[in-house]
PDB file of C-alpha atoms in Angstrom:
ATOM      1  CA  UNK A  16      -8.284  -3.725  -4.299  1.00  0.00           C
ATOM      2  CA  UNK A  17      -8.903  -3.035  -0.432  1.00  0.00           C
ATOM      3  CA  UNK A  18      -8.424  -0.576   1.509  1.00  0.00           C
ATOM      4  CA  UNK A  19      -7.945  -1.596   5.674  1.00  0.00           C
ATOM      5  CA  UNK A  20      -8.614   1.524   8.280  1.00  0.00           C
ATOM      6  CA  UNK A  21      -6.355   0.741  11.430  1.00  0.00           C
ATOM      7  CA  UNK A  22      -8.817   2.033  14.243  1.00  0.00           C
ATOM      8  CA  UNK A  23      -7.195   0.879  17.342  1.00  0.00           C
ATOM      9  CA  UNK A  24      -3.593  -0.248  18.204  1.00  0.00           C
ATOM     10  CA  UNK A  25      -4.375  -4.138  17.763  1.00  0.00           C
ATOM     11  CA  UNK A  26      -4.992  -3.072  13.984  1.00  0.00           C
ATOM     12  CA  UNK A  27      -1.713  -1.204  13.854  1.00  0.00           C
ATOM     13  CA  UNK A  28       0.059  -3.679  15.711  1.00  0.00           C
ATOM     14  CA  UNK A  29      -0.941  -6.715  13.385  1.00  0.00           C
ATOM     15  CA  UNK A  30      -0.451  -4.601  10.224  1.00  0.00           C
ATOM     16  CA  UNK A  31       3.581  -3.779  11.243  1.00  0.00           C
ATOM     17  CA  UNK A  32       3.897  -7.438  12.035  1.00  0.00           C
ATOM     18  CA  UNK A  33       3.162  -7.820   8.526  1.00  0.00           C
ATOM     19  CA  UNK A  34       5.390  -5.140   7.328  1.00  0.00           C
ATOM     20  CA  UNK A  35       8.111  -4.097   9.581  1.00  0.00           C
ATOM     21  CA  UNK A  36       6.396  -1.087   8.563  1.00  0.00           C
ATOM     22  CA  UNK A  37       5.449   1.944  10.164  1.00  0.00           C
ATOM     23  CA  UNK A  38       4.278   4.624   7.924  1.00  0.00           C
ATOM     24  CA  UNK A  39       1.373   4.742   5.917  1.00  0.00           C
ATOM     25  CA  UNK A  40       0.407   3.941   3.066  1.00  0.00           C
ATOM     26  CA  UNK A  41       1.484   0.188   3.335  1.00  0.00           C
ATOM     27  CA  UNK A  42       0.696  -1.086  -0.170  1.00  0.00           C
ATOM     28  CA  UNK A  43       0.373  -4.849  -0.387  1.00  0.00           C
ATOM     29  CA  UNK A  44       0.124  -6.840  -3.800  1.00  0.00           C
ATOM     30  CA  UNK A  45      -0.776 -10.359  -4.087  1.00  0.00           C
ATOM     31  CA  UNK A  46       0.141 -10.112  -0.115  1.00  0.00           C
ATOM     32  CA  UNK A  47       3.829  -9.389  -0.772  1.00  0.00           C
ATOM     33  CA  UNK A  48       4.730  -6.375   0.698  1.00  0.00           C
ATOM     34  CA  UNK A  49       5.475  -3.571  -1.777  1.00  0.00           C
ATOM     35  CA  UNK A  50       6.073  -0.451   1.072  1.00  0.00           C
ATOM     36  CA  UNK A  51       4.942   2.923   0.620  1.00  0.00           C
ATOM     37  CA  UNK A  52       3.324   4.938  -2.842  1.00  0.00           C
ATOM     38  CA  UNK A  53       7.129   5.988  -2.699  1.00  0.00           C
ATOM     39  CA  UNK A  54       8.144   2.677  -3.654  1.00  0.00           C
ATOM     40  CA  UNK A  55       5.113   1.717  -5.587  1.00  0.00           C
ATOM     41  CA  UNK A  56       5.758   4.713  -7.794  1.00  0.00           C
ATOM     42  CA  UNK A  57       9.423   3.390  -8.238  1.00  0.00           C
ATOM     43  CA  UNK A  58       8.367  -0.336  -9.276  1.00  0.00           C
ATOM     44  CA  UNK A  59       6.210   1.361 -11.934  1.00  0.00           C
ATOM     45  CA  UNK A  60       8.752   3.608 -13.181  1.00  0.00           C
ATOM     46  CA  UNK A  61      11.654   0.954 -13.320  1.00  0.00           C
ATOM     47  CA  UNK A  62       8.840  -0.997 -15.475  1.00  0.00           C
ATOM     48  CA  UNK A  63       8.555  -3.357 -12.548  1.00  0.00           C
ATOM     49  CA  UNK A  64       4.551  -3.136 -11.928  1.00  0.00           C
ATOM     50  CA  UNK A  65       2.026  -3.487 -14.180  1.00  0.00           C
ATOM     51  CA  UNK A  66       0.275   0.024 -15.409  1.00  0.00           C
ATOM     52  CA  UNK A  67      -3.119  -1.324 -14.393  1.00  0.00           C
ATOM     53  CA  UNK A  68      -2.297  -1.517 -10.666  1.00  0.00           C
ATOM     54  CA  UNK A  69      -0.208   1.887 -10.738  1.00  0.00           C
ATOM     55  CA  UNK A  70      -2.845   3.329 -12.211  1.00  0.00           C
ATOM     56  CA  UNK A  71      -5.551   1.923  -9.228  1.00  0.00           C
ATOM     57  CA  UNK A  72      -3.781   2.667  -6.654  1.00  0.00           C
ATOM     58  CA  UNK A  73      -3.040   6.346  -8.593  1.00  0.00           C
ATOM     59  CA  UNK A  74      -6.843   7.105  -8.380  1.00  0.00           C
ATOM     60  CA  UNK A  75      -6.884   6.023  -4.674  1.00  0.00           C
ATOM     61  CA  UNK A  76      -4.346   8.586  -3.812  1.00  0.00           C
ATOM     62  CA  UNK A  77      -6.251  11.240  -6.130  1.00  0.00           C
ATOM     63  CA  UNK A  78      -9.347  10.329  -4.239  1.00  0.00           C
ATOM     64  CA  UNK A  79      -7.968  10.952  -1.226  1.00  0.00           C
ATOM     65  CA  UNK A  80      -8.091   7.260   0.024  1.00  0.00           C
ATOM     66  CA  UNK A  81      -4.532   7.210   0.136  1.00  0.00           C
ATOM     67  CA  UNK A  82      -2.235   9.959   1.630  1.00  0.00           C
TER      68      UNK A  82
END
């Protein structure tokens, strides 16, 4: 996994480029878009995403690395 810090408004800027995204988080897999833990917990549930990368990106959030 990896975890990008927007620090300035160039960051930002490039990142909702990407994304069409403005929120955060703005989860990514295999560069493809996936949106927000909203949707990333909705691709897991529907049996869409594999348990090991829910479960990652679970432990972020618990860790606080992820709002």
């Amino acid at each position: 996994h990896e975890i990008k810090v927007v620090e300035n408004d160039d960051d930002f800027n490039s990142l909702h480029e990407r994304s069409n995204y403005s929120s955060f988080p703005q989860i990514f897999i295999d560069d493809k878009f996936i949106g927000g833990y909203s949707e990333l917990a909705e691709l897991h549930a529907s049996g869409k995403l594999s348990s090991k990368w829910f479960i990652k990106l679970h432990l972020l959030k618990v860790m606080g690395l992820m709002p």
